[in-house]
Amino acid sequence: MRICAILLPTPTRSGAALNFQAQKDPRSGHTPPMKEKSELPLPGPTSARSAIARRIPRPLWARRFLAVTATLSVVLLWNLVGEDLLDLFKEEVPRHHHSRPCFRKHPDAWPLRAFRKHNKMKTEEAEKLFLSIPSPSSVQATSTEFASAPHLGGSTIDHDQAKRMLQIFQQELGISPPEVYPEFDAGSEESRNATLLITQLDQPAAWIDTYYPILNTPLTRELQILGDDDSPIWNADVEEVENNLDPAGKFAKTIGAWHGLSKEGDVTGKLVYVNYGSKEDYDELRAQGVDLNGTITIARYGGLFRGLKVKAAQEAGAIGALVYSDPRDDGTVTIENGYKPYPEGPARNPDSVQRGSVQFLSLYPGDPSTPGYPSYPNATRSSSGNTPSIPSLPISWTNAKRLLLEIDPQLRFMLNGERSKRSIRLRNSVDTKVTPIWNTMAVIPGHVKSEVVILGNHRDAWVLGADVAAKGPRFRVGGSPTLAHLLKGVAEELPHPTESGRTLWDARHDAGTLNGPSYGRQSVFKTLGLDWKHEEMRMKEMKSANSTGVFALGSGSDYTVFLQRIGIASSDEGFGSTYTDPVYHYHSVYDSLRFQELYSDPGFHRHVSVAQHIGLVALRLINTPLLPLNTTQYALELGSYLEKVKKEAAAAGLHNSFHHLANRIEHLQTASHHLDHAKTKAAHELEKALEELEKHRKQHGQGHRRLSAHHPHHCTGQQWRRTRDWIKSVFGVQSASNPEGTCKLHRQISDSQDGDSHLPAPVRRVMHAARVVVAINKKLSSFERGFIDKEGIKDREWYRNIVVAPGKWKGYGATTFPALSEAIETKDSKLVHHEIGRLSHLVHKLAQHLHV
């Protein structure tokens, strides 16, 4: 079993992330210096001072196996060591002073019990136990506890909830609260030891890390229409409006409606409608000869990340930006179609406002003042290159409609650059400062110390944040192609959350039933908002023969640094709404418990399904001897990525040759197919070797000392223990009684091909099979690091994964072969040639890496 680390950071955005990390080399006893946040030295086994696997945690938390709950309606998991592996060590060992009871089975049984066939039933029993734990009642209770009051990142309540999560971890994992409260400044010796030495743990641990990023909170905001004498003739209520039909309404003005990391300013200018404020919209306006200098833009949400809407306005010469929620993007569920607004009905509340960050996410994520390194208390701050230089405000549809009438009394939404007749004043005053935030961390030690699986989620919110994980009926799962078959396979095993006879995987095609009075698929599709059109196109692509049904990851969530900076296989999942579902009030006060219970997940069955899925995926990653990562799927998808950029190049009138890159991809596909055969063979050989070893042990094992004296190729009891310890060490598990001796034995045997020649043939076969399995796991776990280039993507070098990254003008959405694709957009043939060469080089190295 591998180590499981749980990260509950704040502040971040939507989604549940799962990452796998395998350690490349053992580390020395000292803590290495840390230069970049994204390059945090990840846990690895420590040599001389390791005290690994000394004790097996007490049955209290082992018996619970895996506790699952939903916090802020986002799945949070804290994984406990599997009983299937814990049962391998049941022989009681002496207690030390103040230690917990611990148990071990006879040590000689370790290799066989860990892998032989009948252990599969134990694994199935453990998974069955896990699946029985998440329940609608526990989800509801947890959501009520954590989503009943505003808990903005950096607030007092957010800190209280971080401490409450720590308490839950301690209770569920059986961790005795230490004498010194485990809340540390990030970068301190205590924090670094807690993080970097997790592979030395033999019992669960939990703590809080405090980081210090630049954040801001709203102060005074004003939005006015000015008369001829520049005096206001209309003042907008910039806050959300309370409606007590939903108890959340009382918090409507608790956290002001503002853009996180927005620029402070007071500007006056004519208003111009820019549709979604996308690159394409601004290209269209430029083509018409529209001059936006000195104007204030108004754009609707959707299509791209909100920060990029402000960036595009700023680059076009605008002095301010407004972003609003348009009912045209709500599909069929609108007031115009006869549905009442929330909380009376399922349509959008016209006074609701979507808060959110406006940093330029596609340049780099995280603290704007510490790009590429951690936000320690004493961090050197730099001037931000990824936040706006013009003020902006999010506004409601009620206010947007009034302003748009100043441009066109007929409200035709024409993208023609027409300006408002009167001037608009926008004032945004914010309190910008270094603000503490809290990451609640927990670690469940496994027996394979050199490999770590990370489960992550955030727990803060812009207001209440009740329902990010289950906004509607459609199951959506994204991830690295190496994880696609695992994600799909587990979803096919789990039942549909609400319909018998169907699976969770089938829920990818689910949709709402609120079709409106004049529903017709073709006519509705023509009037859909951009996000729904993208969703429909994605659904169509997923039905193609080559699709796994798992979408590529962009950004905007906690997996970003793992996937796109370091190169670790990641996934993200949840339930989303469709254009025939009740309108989800994203980042609004009405993202509430009542909406959750009434519309997005009645009965909380979808939350349970997400918890079961991500937990089962984690268990499969943690417990299998051979990692269930599919490099061949990724290699095949590279071919489809190439076909896409070839079409883009042809459309751009470029004539660069992609032949060399195509050949490199084919070689990678071949190497990966060979690795697949090696994986199948390795699993079979290990199982067969262990069965033979067990037969040999029964015939010639411990207790047959006189026989062994006459037959040197039969094992003595000491040799059995040495063999056992060596096999364990190959998988990163050191002997509890003599860890240094295990390391020495490992070196003695591993350093010489002939070092085990005196051992019986069954032992040598197990040793050889174990070496092969470990070698293959290293190839699998490090596969996606092969896509990391330290040169990064041009003009946004923080992103180093040149195979997948958030689109430069998308933010949330993914772009494949991003550096090459963006070079094609510039129509710079020389740059395109350079990017083709970079990809070819990395793919070639990766094929060599997979060679067996």
Coordinates of N, CA and C in Angstrom, one line a residue, residues 8 48 112 284 350 408 435 500 520 536 549 556 647 660 667 683 757 783 806 810 838 850:
L8 N -6.1 20.0 1.9 CA -7.3 20.8 1.9 C -6.9 22.2 1.9
A48 N 19.6 7.0 7.1 CA 20.1 6.5 8.4 C 19.1 6.8 9.5
L112 N 3.9 -13.3 0.3 CA 2.8 -14.1 -0.3 C 1.5 -13.5 0.0
E284 N -13.2 40.8 -33.7 CA -14.3 41.3 -34.5 C -14.5 42.8 -34.4
P350 N -32.5 37.4 -10.7 CA -31.9 38.5 -11.4 C -31.0 39.5 -10.6
D408 N -28.5 50.6 -26.3 CA -29.5 50.2 -27.3 C -30.8 50.1 -26.6
T435 N -2.4 38.3 3.5 CA -3.4 37.7 4.3 C -3.1 36.3 4.6
S500 N -31.9 2.9 -11.1 CA -31.5 1.5 -11.1 C -31.2 1.0 -12.5
G520 N -37.3 22.6 -28.7 CA -36.9 21.9 -29.9 C -35.4 21.9 -29.9
E536 N -22.1 20.8 -25.5 CA -22.7 19.9 -26.5 C -21.6 19.4 -27.4
G549 N -13.9 9.3 -23.1 CA -15.0 9.9 -22.3 C -14.5 10.7 -21.1
G556 N -7.6 26.2 -13.1 CA -8.7 26.7 -12.2 C -8.9 25.9 -11.0
K647 N -4.1 20.6 -38.8 CA -5.2 21.3 -39.4 C -5.1 22.8 -39.1
H660 N 8.6 14.4 -38.7 CA 9.5 13.9 -37.7 C 8.8 13.7 -36.4
H667 N 6.9 5.9 -32.6 CA 7.9 5.2 -31.8 C 7.5 5.1 -30.3
A683 N 3.4 -9.1 -13.9 CA 2.4 -9.4 -12.9 C 2.2 -11.0 -12.8
S757 N 23.2 -15.6 -6.0 CA 23.3 -16.8 -6.7 C 23.3 -18.0 -5.7
F783 N 6.0 8.9 -16.2 CA 5.7 9.1 -17.6 C 5.4 10.6 -17.9
P806 N -3.8 25.2 -19.7 CA -5.0 26.0 -19.9 C -4.7 26.9 -21.2
K810 N -8.5 31.0 -22.7 CA -9.6 30.2 -22.1 C -9.5 30.3 -20.6
R838 N 10.9 20.9 -30.2 CA 10.9 20.6 -28.7 C 10.0 19.4 -28.4
L850 N 10.6 4.5 -21.7 CA 9.7 3.4 -21.6 C 10.3 2.0 -22.1

